[in-house]
Amino acid sequence: MGVDFKAAIFDMDGVVTRTADLHAAAWKELFDDFLQKRAAPGQPYQPFDSRAEYLAHVDGKPRSDGVRAFLQARGITAGNEELEDLAQRKDVLFERRLHERGVELFASTVALIQALRIVGVKTGVVTSSRHGREILRTARIETLFDAKLDGIDLRKLALKGKPDPDIYVKAAQLLEATPGRVIVFEDAVAGVRAGRRGGFGLVVGVDRGGNAGALASAGADLVVHDLAELDVERLDHAFAARREERAWCIEAEGFEAARESQMESLFAVGNGYLGLRGALDVPPPGAQPDLFVAGIFGPKCAELPYSEIEFLTPERGNGRHTELVPLPFPLRLAISIQGEALGFARPEGGELRRTLDLRSGSLRIEATVESTDGRRTTFHTRRCASLADPHLLLQEVAVVRENHWADVELQTSLEEPDLRGHHPHLEQAEHLLTPDLELVRYTTRASGFEVCIASRELREPLRLRRLVCIFTNRDGQDPRAAVLRHLQELEGKDFDSLFADHAREWAGFWHRADIRVGGRPAVEQALRFGSYHLRLPAGDDARVSVGARALTGRAYEGHVFWDTEIFMLPFHLYSDPDRARTLLLYRHHTLDGARRHARGLGYRGACFAWESTVTGDDVTPSKILIRSTGKEIPIFTGSQQVHVTADVAYAIWRYWEATQDEAFLAGPGTDILVETARFWASRVTPRGSRHHILGVVGPDEYHHTVNDNAYTNWMARFNLERASWAAQRAGVHGDEAQEWSELARSLYCPAPGADGVIEQFEGFFALADYKLPRAERFRAPASRLFDWDHVNRLKLLKQADVLMLPLLFPDAFSDEVVAANYRYYEPITDHGSSLSPAVHAAIAARIGLLADAQRYWKEALWLDLTNAMDNSMLGVHLAAMGGSWQALVFGFLGIRFTDAGPRADPQAPQRLPLGWKSVELTLKYRGALYEIKVKRP
Amino acid sequence: MKRIEAILLPLDGSPEAAKAAGCALWIAHQLGATLHLLHVRPATARPFSAADAPGRLGVPQAQAEHVVVHEATGDAAAAVLEAISAHRIDLVVMSARGESAPFKGLRTHRLGSTARSIIERSPVPAVLVPARYRESLPWTSMLVASSGEAAADRALENAVRVAAALRLEVTAVHCLDSAAGAVATPLASYADAPHHEFAHRIEQMMKRGLARCSADEAGHVCGLQVRCGEPASELLEHVAQNHSSVIALGWHGRLDAGRAPVLKQLLEQAECALLVVREAEGPRARLKVEPEFGEAG
């Protein structure tokens, strides 16, 4: 019988050997003696409690740490020499008892070890006791273990003692197993913490008496009174269950100032109406704990201290809706104990764990803080942006005093300490503070938005619960009245049930959207992370869409790109089509802006802006100015990257194909198709008998002012065809429909040459060669930006361009043609765009280049979790997440839609990446749900 | 980082070591800090008397009020580190070379073994006066090398604090190394769309470094420049163009072959002082995703 875990490591004392009593007795003799000597003559002293104080201060730790901890707890200072003396004396006392009494073993533990070894699991034993080897020898159990580490090894290898994970990690190394595949058995809190910190696959707590609660609190996955309660099978189940659980969470331990911004992006919560970065409740210096509300934009603010300190985009200041406004952190907390202010993230360290519970869409934070006088307090916080009630944020803070009874003050505030400095878009219009609630009202300068935030608290000793409501004047005329009314309505509602309502909505989402990958929980976890973030900004408001970094970060200023329709929309389309519909309605809502943009460029119809926000008017800058040198770098995308117009049309048709939503097609769908076709009709240039599209930027942004970009032309042709079809179907615009059909036929679309390769644009094949060094793949150097003119003349791609076509029109190309284009373009692509790797994974999978597919898949799937592009601090990459989903569904699984529903490619089982046993997911198609299951043969 | 109240100037009696004196005196005077002279001598040599010492160590007669002289024997670096702890030193000012200086051709020609040992282990920042140093007081401006890495964060924070106290203008310089294959500096490693990311990344970089500085301190930062090219050359060119008084930079604390190339080049070529800040070994954050799950592929 095979098991999933490779090794098991046992703490010695208390788990394998019954030496705890010997130790405790030795400690008691030692400390009682010491305390008695120190007490004033005749004065009573408080003896060492060999139960409570042993467990709290000494158990599981190296001797000197134990001595130090006990003395500190008693408020006794002693010099290093004295500490050493005590530690050594304890040794002597212990040895004496050991030789007198011998070593007792826990028979059930020995039995379990033997059972594990029979099924091939390696076993190890660790102890901080320097008597370890002696004890093992005396008890004759040395041969039970493949790896043994004791206190002597600790010192020799300079390993830190528990709760540091060093000793367990080293043991795992000796057993040649990664911690994720190892089970740890511990009876001490310090040991359980070590197991957690080391990232071990399962931590089993053994409660030898009254310790169960503490072991569970410290993070034990399973607590038993004796190992007789476990057998190999039960362990295997627990291990698998724990791995399953871990695949539903993203967990981060520790604090690192340089990475905090990245963590804030990854751990964001949201609900379509708002997004809140995963900042600590007590924000450390340098935190960027932004709240974003969809649709709340303002003019560009260059007034932040270091914004535009070097890179300027001069003409952005004009528009009123140029950037998404970062709002002040509404869950701010200040903690103090006996007047000393404390933070969650001391520079000196302190335990911090952040857990994003993907299943319930909530963020939990655990921070253990130590004040200067040694008081330890743990704060457990959780928060969510309710999916059941978009205007509601919930926060809970629970306080556990680990070793003291002092008062812990929790102060909350909606007010931002430095509003002018950190949020120059805002003016504070009102701040109200009553015993019952706090309210703050902001207005945005120039763009006329009003944001009202109100909070009500429920305070109990050692626990704080907050309901925070948010309304803006986008929701109605009087956001202040709305927010107060809403809080009123929530009065009396059970806090836990509010959380439960939210969790239920998320359960509904996962029911449709979850993807299970047998044998690869890490991949499941990453896929869930992507789906979670795709869900976050997809609300019900058709006046807003989703920006490139959603509502998780300031970069891209909330601007909407083709990312939404081409990369993100398919995920929504096949899990919850209404979301896709809402996203497309945004384009209908902004049709006037698109019309203005077309006219501004000198054309008819509607041309969607490359970057758009509230009105659909173009918010793309036209140049970057380097302040120190005065150098100008032109940006061509705003005026030339017109393919986005056809991308929207494509998405319209895709939506209709998958839903048969006739009402949508007849109304907004046809409106968009018609106007966009008119644009193309005016945008083309006749040359001889054909028509051409000149002076564009394709998906590959290294080249500008190119003619007949294959992608643009193919998409434009499709746009014209669909418009003609829709118009004829609706019986409107008969003449124009005819014109569009003809134009579609005469539009020049680069076709595969004799070698199968499609020329990316006119003259691409004649460009100068560029030997792309390995180091530049996925790490495009800054010179691409600064030497833009030079790059324009090279055969070098920023991202998939031609290769987008087989992804969007899989049946239009044979596998041979697709392979020819992959072989030609892939080696000269540096993936300077996060949109690129996923597309390459999909194409490589289709043509059977499985090694390539896996490599690109890894790059795309873990892009934010590994901070691969080193800019996740600015927000998560939604297009990469949507692209990864497509790479799995349309690449590896090769899903095609037939009248009988979605079908996986017959080759799919062979195409599954290494280690995948199976893939299961649900796809919605034309109103019905389909279970797709692909298993490796 | 608290106010600078105690400065240490280690001297071994050589004229080379004494090159740092003018700078140390000026800084101490500006900050109202106590200047500790540490004379490290061989055990066989006799100590100077307190009155004689400054002169005999090469420190000009114009003594600042708060100068204290200490004597020590034995290993110089150890003595200096001990002194940093004993006298609660906030800043070390020293010449990059001591009595070994005249012997060119040795590896110590740009950084003496004692100075090296000290900056590798000193818990506080150090102002190094390099081989080609040309004294030019008072200082008016500081150039801070901002790579975006964690070491640079700490350097920026410390540098700005010092600069604010000395009333210097601070310019940060971020070098985008254009050589492909060279260690990509964080800002250069990636940008989906430059006009949407560079500005924010620079902002983040500055914000992180200055998070613990007061608004007043941070106000001394008057500009940032992005330059393309090899960092040390770019920094030196900026100094030449703008007459910066001191270059501040962070580093990882290792000087073996291939490491700290920028610092090494500056030690060799800079004519101004260098404020070096070693990266503190801080706690790390761990995100528990693949490969923590312990699976192949």
Tab-separated table of C-alpha atoms in Angstrom, chain B:
chain	number	residue	atom	x	y	z
B	1	MET	CA	17.896	55.120	13.593
B	2	LYS	CA	18.321	57.694	16.274
B	3	ARG	CA	20.208	60.969	16.181
B	4	ILE	CA	23.926	60.636	15.579
B	5	GLU	CA	25.543	61.415	18.900
B	6	ALA	CA	28.817	59.516	18.763
B	7	ILE	CA	31.234	59.166	15.880
B	8	LEU	CA	34.286	56.920	15.779
B	9	LEU	CA	37.468	57.772	13.900
B	10	PRO	CA	39.972	54.877	13.998
B	11	LEU	CA	43.589	55.879	13.410
B	12	ASP	CA	46.799	53.896	13.270
B	13	GLY	CA	49.220	56.811	13.233
B	14	SER	CA	49.727	56.772	9.484
B	15	PRO	CA	49.097	59.856	7.348
B	16	GLU	CA	46.823	57.755	5.152
B	17	ALA	CA	44.511	56.995	8.060
B	18	ALA	CA	44.524	60.638	9.076
B	19	LYS	CA	42.998	61.613	5.729
B	20	ALA	CA	39.614	60.955	7.252
B	21	ALA	CA	40.123	63.380	10.077
B	22	GLY	CA	38.960	66.567	8.437
B	23	CYS	CA	35.740	64.966	7.345
B	24	ALA	CA	35.153	63.362	10.744
B	25	LEU	CA	35.700	66.640	12.577
B	26	TRP	CA	33.386	68.498	10.283
B	27	ILE	CA	30.586	65.952	10.613
B	28	ALA	CA	30.942	65.852	14.382
B	29	HIS	CA	30.855	69.592	14.565
B	30	GLN	CA	27.786	69.883	12.341
B	31	LEU	CA	25.873	67.326	14.347
B	32	GLY	CA	27.069	68.362	17.761
B	33	ALA	CA	28.258	64.815	18.202
B	34	THR	CA	31.134	63.492	20.286
B	35	LEU	CA	34.093	62.412	18.212
B	36	HIS	CA	35.909	59.374	19.548
B	37	LEU	CA	39.451	58.935	18.265
B	38	LEU	CA	40.563	55.359	18.566
B	39	HIS	CA	44.300	54.863	18.310
B	40	VAL	CA	45.075	51.230	17.629
B	41	ARG	CA	48.747	50.469	18.096
B	42	PRO	CA	50.925	47.374	18.287
B	43	ALA	CA	51.194	46.012	21.811
B	44	THR	CA	54.889	46.935	21.928
B	45	ALA	CA	54.310	50.611	21.131
B	46	ARG	CA	53.652	53.112	23.890
B	47	PRO	CA	50.369	54.989	24.014
B	48	PHE	CA	50.284	58.677	23.260
B	49	SER	CA	49.245	60.983	26.034
B	50	ALA	CA	45.766	62.398	25.767
B	51	ALA	CA	47.133	65.847	25.062
B	52	ASP	CA	49.656	64.664	22.461
B	53	ALA	CA	47.505	62.141	20.732
B	54	PRO	CA	45.479	64.264	18.331
B	55	GLY	CA	48.533	65.979	16.955
B	56	ARG	CA	50.612	62.851	16.738
B	57	LEU	CA	47.805	61.013	15.022
B	58	GLY	CA	47.662	63.623	12.332
B	59	VAL	CA	44.509	65.319	13.444
B	60	PRO	CA	44.692	69.054	13.055
B	61	GLN	CA	45.202	71.152	16.140
B	62	ALA	CA	41.795	72.771	15.803
B	63	GLN	CA	40.176	70.303	18.160
B	64	ALA	CA	36.434	70.122	18.322
B	65	GLU	CA	35.118	70.406	21.848
B	66	HIS	CA	33.817	66.870	22.040
B	67	VAL	CA	36.856	64.813	21.142
B	68	VAL	CA	37.693	61.830	23.280
B	69	VAL	CA	40.838	59.803	22.738
B	70	HIS	CA	41.010	56.058	23.274
B	71	GLU	CA	43.923	53.692	23.024
B	72	ALA	CA	43.797	50.032	22.140
B	73	THR	CA	46.178	47.282	21.151
B	74	GLY	CA	45.811	44.027	19.357
B	75	ASP	CA	43.679	43.284	16.362
B	76	ALA	CA	42.580	46.628	14.993
B	77	ALA	CA	39.257	45.557	13.531
B	78	ALA	CA	38.250	43.797	16.724
B	79	ALA	CA	39.185	46.836	18.756
B	80	VAL	CA	37.113	49.067	16.524
B	81	LEU	CA	34.057	46.800	16.742
B	82	GLU	CA	34.445	46.604	20.497
B	83	ALA	CA	34.633	50.388	20.653
B	84	ILE	CA	31.490	50.758	18.527
B	85	SER	CA	29.616	48.747	21.092
B	86	ALA	CA	31.280	50.163	24.186
B	87	HIS	CA	30.812	53.813	23.300
B	88	ARG	CA	27.466	53.407	21.525
B	89	ILE	CA	28.856	54.688	18.272
B	90	ASP	CA	26.348	55.731	15.630
B	91	LEU	CA	28.703	56.326	12.731
B	92	VAL	CA	32.222	55.302	11.828
B	93	VAL	CA	34.394	57.627	9.745
B	94	MET	CA	37.621	56.159	8.467
B	95	SER	CA	40.074	56.068	5.680
B	96	ALA	CA	39.765	53.075	3.381
B	97	ARG	CA	43.422	52.404	3.915
B	98	GLY	CA	45.888	52.711	6.719
B	99	GLU	CA	49.573	52.086	7.018
B	100	SER	CA	49.500	49.445	4.287
B	101	ALA	CA	48.622	52.130	1.767
B	102	PRO	CA	52.041	52.955	0.337
B	103	PHE	CA	52.517	49.341	-0.729
B	104	LYS	CA	50.798	49.366	-4.064
B	105	GLY	CA	50.195	46.185	-5.903
B	106	LEU	CA	48.792	44.502	-2.863
B	107	ARG	CA	45.143	43.666	-2.937
B	108	THR	CA	44.740	46.119	-0.152
B	109	HIS	CA	45.462	49.035	-2.421
B	110	ARG	CA	41.863	50.172	-2.479
B	111	LEU	CA	40.651	48.821	0.829
B	112	GLY	CA	42.902	47.874	3.710
B	113	SER	CA	42.310	44.629	5.538
B	114	THR	CA	41.300	46.437	8.720
B	115	ALA	CA	38.852	48.717	6.969
B	116	ARG	CA	37.456	45.730	5.133
B	117	SER	CA	36.962	43.774	8.277
B	118	ILE	CA	35.262	46.690	9.924
B	119	ILE	CA	32.746	47.428	7.201
B	120	GLU	CA	31.959	43.731	6.832
B	121	ARG	CA	30.927	43.524	10.460
B	122	SER	CA	30.022	46.983	11.640
B	123	PRO	CA	26.438	47.270	12.784
B	124	VAL	CA	26.436	50.999	12.034
B	125	PRO	CA	27.008	52.881	8.773
B	126	ALA	CA	30.529	53.928	7.846
B	127	VAL	CA	31.898	56.899	5.939
B	128	LEU	CA	34.898	55.719	3.960
B	129	VAL	CA	37.474	58.074	2.615
B	130	PRO	CA	38.829	56.353	-0.504
B	131	ALA	CA	42.312	56.312	-2.042
B	132	ARG	CA	41.779	59.280	-4.353
B	133	TYR	CA	39.883	61.356	-1.863
B	134	ARG	CA	40.073	65.102	-2.272
B	135	GLU	CA	38.777	66.978	0.699
B	136	SER	CA	36.109	69.514	-0.088
B	137	LEU	CA	34.246	70.816	2.926
B	138	PRO	CA	31.602	71.746	3.737
B	139	TRP	CA	29.485	69.065	2.170
B	140	THR	CA	26.503	70.339	0.251
B	141	SER	CA	24.948	67.377	-1.467
B	142	MET	CA	24.672	63.630	-1.316
B	143	LEU	CA	24.150	61.101	-4.048
B	144	VAL	CA	22.346	57.936	-3.049
B	145	ALA	CA	22.587	54.848	-5.230
B	146	SER	CA	19.116	53.276	-5.305
B	147	SER	CA	19.093	49.816	-6.778
B	148	GLY	CA	15.652	48.905	-5.482
B	149	GLU	CA	16.981	45.929	-3.551
B	150	ALA	CA	16.543	45.529	0.187
B	151	ALA	CA	20.106	46.651	0.947
B	152	ALA	CA	19.451	49.861	-0.903
B	153	ASP	CA	16.305	50.491	1.152
B	154	ARG	CA	18.272	50.592	4.356
B	155	ALA	CA	20.958	52.723	2.751
B	156	LEU	CA	18.407	55.231	1.569
B	157	GLU	CA	16.874	55.512	5.012
B	158	ASN	CA	20.220	55.985	6.738
B	159	ALA	CA	21.617	58.254	4.071
B	160	VAL	CA	18.640	60.595	4.159
B	161	ARG	CA	18.793	60.789	7.940
B	162	VAL	CA	22.453	61.729	7.814
B	163	ALA	CA	21.898	64.142	4.964
B	164	ALA	CA	19.011	65.840	6.731
B	165	ALA	CA	21.109	66.272	9.865
B	166	LEU	CA	23.952	67.743	7.795
B	167	ARG	CA	21.520	69.808	5.744
B	168	LEU	CA	22.531	68.242	2.461
B	169	GLU	CA	20.453	67.969	-0.671
B	170	VAL	CA	19.897	64.388	-1.695
B	171	THR	CA	19.616	63.054	-5.197
B	172	ALA	CA	18.884	59.397	-5.753
B	173	VAL	CA	20.239	57.647	-8.799
B	174	HIS	CA	18.838	54.444	-10.174
B	175	CYS	CA	21.013	52.714	-12.735
B	176	LEU	CA	19.419	50.538	-15.341
B	177	ASP	CA	22.192	48.221	-16.296
B	178	SER	CA	21.921	47.977	-20.030
B	179	ALA	CA	24.199	44.972	-20.302
B	180	ALA	CA	21.985	41.978	-20.839
B	181	GLY	CA	22.917	39.056	-18.679
B	182	ALA	CA	24.284	41.260	-15.944
B	183	VAL	CA	22.463	41.150	-12.648
B	184	ALA	CA	19.191	42.807	-13.535
B	185	THR	CA	18.331	45.533	-11.095
B	186	PRO	CA	14.755	45.252	-9.893
B	187	LEU	CA	13.455	48.223	-11.766
B	188	ALA	CA	14.852	46.996	-15.021
B	189	SER	CA	13.737	43.440	-14.803
B	190	TYR	CA	10.303	43.942	-16.143
B	191	ALA	CA	7.568	46.321	-17.193
B	192	ASP	CA	4.400	45.213	-18.968
B	193	ALA	CA	3.802	48.766	-20.130
B	194	PRO	CA	6.448	51.246	-19.033
B	195	HIS	CA	4.277	54.301	-18.629
B	196	HIS	CA	2.083	52.367	-16.239
B	197	GLU	CA	4.791	50.814	-14.176
B	198	PHE	CA	8.049	52.675	-14.034
B	199	ALA	CA	6.665	55.680	-12.249
B	200	HIS	CA	4.893	53.503	-9.701
B	201	ARG	CA	7.909	51.327	-9.142
B	202	ILE	CA	10.133	54.287	-8.561
B	203	GLU	CA	7.540	55.634	-6.170
B	204	GLN	CA	7.406	52.326	-4.328
B	205	MET	CA	11.181	52.142	-4.183
B	206	MET	CA	11.489	55.612	-2.692
B	207	LYS	CA	8.572	55.104	-0.359
B	208	ARG	CA	9.985	51.897	1.015
B	209	GLY	CA	13.375	53.396	1.695
B	210	LEU	CA	11.927	56.488	3.316
B	211	ALA	CA	9.110	54.816	5.228
B	212	ARG	CA	10.759	55.372	8.583
B	213	CYS	CA	12.033	58.869	7.893
B	214	SER	CA	10.169	61.935	9.019
B	215	ALA	CA	8.513	64.185	6.466
B	216	ASP	CA	11.210	66.748	7.095
B	217	GLU	CA	13.982	64.265	6.507
B	218	ALA	CA	12.352	62.915	3.367
B	219	GLY	CA	11.981	66.469	2.169
B	220	HIS	CA	15.709	66.617	1.601
B	221	VAL	CA	15.335	64.316	-1.366
B	222	CYS	CA	15.141	66.718	-4.244
B	223	GLY	CA	15.352	64.437	-7.182
B	224	LEU	CA	15.880	61.058	-8.692
B	225	GLN	CA	17.661	60.182	-11.872
B	226	VAL	CA	17.424	57.101	-13.962
B	227	ARG	CA	20.574	56.401	-15.858
B	228	CYS	CA	21.411	53.667	-18.288
B	229	GLY	CA	24.747	52.068	-17.958
B	230	GLU	CA	27.199	50.528	-15.609
B	231	PRO	CA	26.338	51.735	-12.091
B	232	ALA	CA	29.761	52.791	-10.815
B	233	SER	CA	30.559	54.816	-13.938
B	234	GLU	CA	27.158	56.450	-13.912
B	235	LEU	CA	27.499	57.393	-10.262
B	236	LEU	CA	30.957	58.856	-10.797
B	237	GLU	CA	29.778	60.799	-13.804
B	238	HIS	CA	26.935	62.266	-11.808
B	239	VAL	CA	29.342	63.252	-9.046
B	240	ALA	CA	31.594	64.965	-11.558
B	241	GLN	CA	28.718	66.830	-13.167
B	242	ASN	CA	27.069	67.890	-9.952
B	243	HIS	CA	29.945	68.118	-7.493
B	244	SER	CA	28.290	65.765	-5.024
B	245	SER	CA	30.084	65.677	-1.705
B	246	VAL	CA	29.387	62.073	-0.790
B	247	ILE	CA	28.001	58.909	-2.381
B	248	ALA	CA	25.795	56.693	-0.225
B	249	LEU	CA	25.185	53.081	-1.079
B	250	GLY	CA	23.985	49.888	0.417
B	251	TRP	CA	25.703	46.564	0.077
B	252	HIS	CA	25.364	42.964	1.176
B	253	GLY	CA	28.508	42.754	3.265
B	254	ARG	CA	30.485	40.302	1.163
B	255	LEU	CA	33.594	41.360	-0.677
B	256	ASP	CA	34.843	38.128	-2.152
B	257	ALA	CA	35.514	37.760	-5.838
B	258	GLY	CA	32.641	38.891	-8.018
B	259	ARG	CA	30.793	40.588	-5.191
B	260	ALA	CA	30.121	44.257	-4.531
B	261	PRO	CA	31.533	45.369	-7.885
B	262	VAL	CA	30.121	48.877	-7.561
B	263	LEU	CA	31.625	49.447	-4.136
B	264	LYS	CA	35.003	48.164	-5.281
B	265	GLN	CA	35.070	50.451	-8.286
B	266	LEU	CA	34.063	53.449	-6.239
B	267	LEU	CA	36.784	52.737	-3.700
B	268	GLU	CA	39.216	52.754	-6.539
B	269	GLN	CA	38.053	55.802	-8.434
B	270	ALA	CA	35.902	58.079	-6.328
B	271	GLU	CA	37.338	61.366	-5.173
B	272	CYS	CA	34.553	61.987	-2.696
B	273	ALA	CA	33.631	60.198	0.521
B	274	LEU	CA	31.493	57.048	0.500
B	275	LEU	CA	28.753	56.339	3.038
B	276	VAL	CA	28.317	52.569	3.134
B	277	VAL	CA	25.404	50.862	4.816
B	278	ARG	CA	25.444	47.125	5.203
B	279	GLU	CA	22.211	45.245	4.756
B	280	ALA	CA	20.889	44.065	8.090
B	281	GLU	CA	20.060	40.388	8.259
B	282	GLY	CA	16.395	40.713	8.657
B	283	PRO	CA	13.621	38.196	8.973
B	284	ARG	CA	12.283	36.766	5.784
B	285	ALA	CA	8.746	36.229	4.609
B	286	ARG	CA	7.753	32.926	3.070
B	287	LEU	CA	4.864	32.340	0.731
B	288	LYS	CA	3.764	28.744	0.945
B	289	VAL	CA	3.207	27.821	-2.626
B	290	GLU	CA	5.002	25.436	-4.960
B	291	PRO	CA	7.693	24.144	-4.332
B	292	GLU	CA	6.688	23.993	-0.680
B	293	PHE	CA	4.165	21.331	-1.544
B	294	GLY	CA	7.147	19.149	-2.268
B	295	GLU	CA	6.170	17.981	-5.699
B	296	ALA	CA	8.211	17.530	-8.796
B	297	GLY	CA	7.812	19.675	-11.882
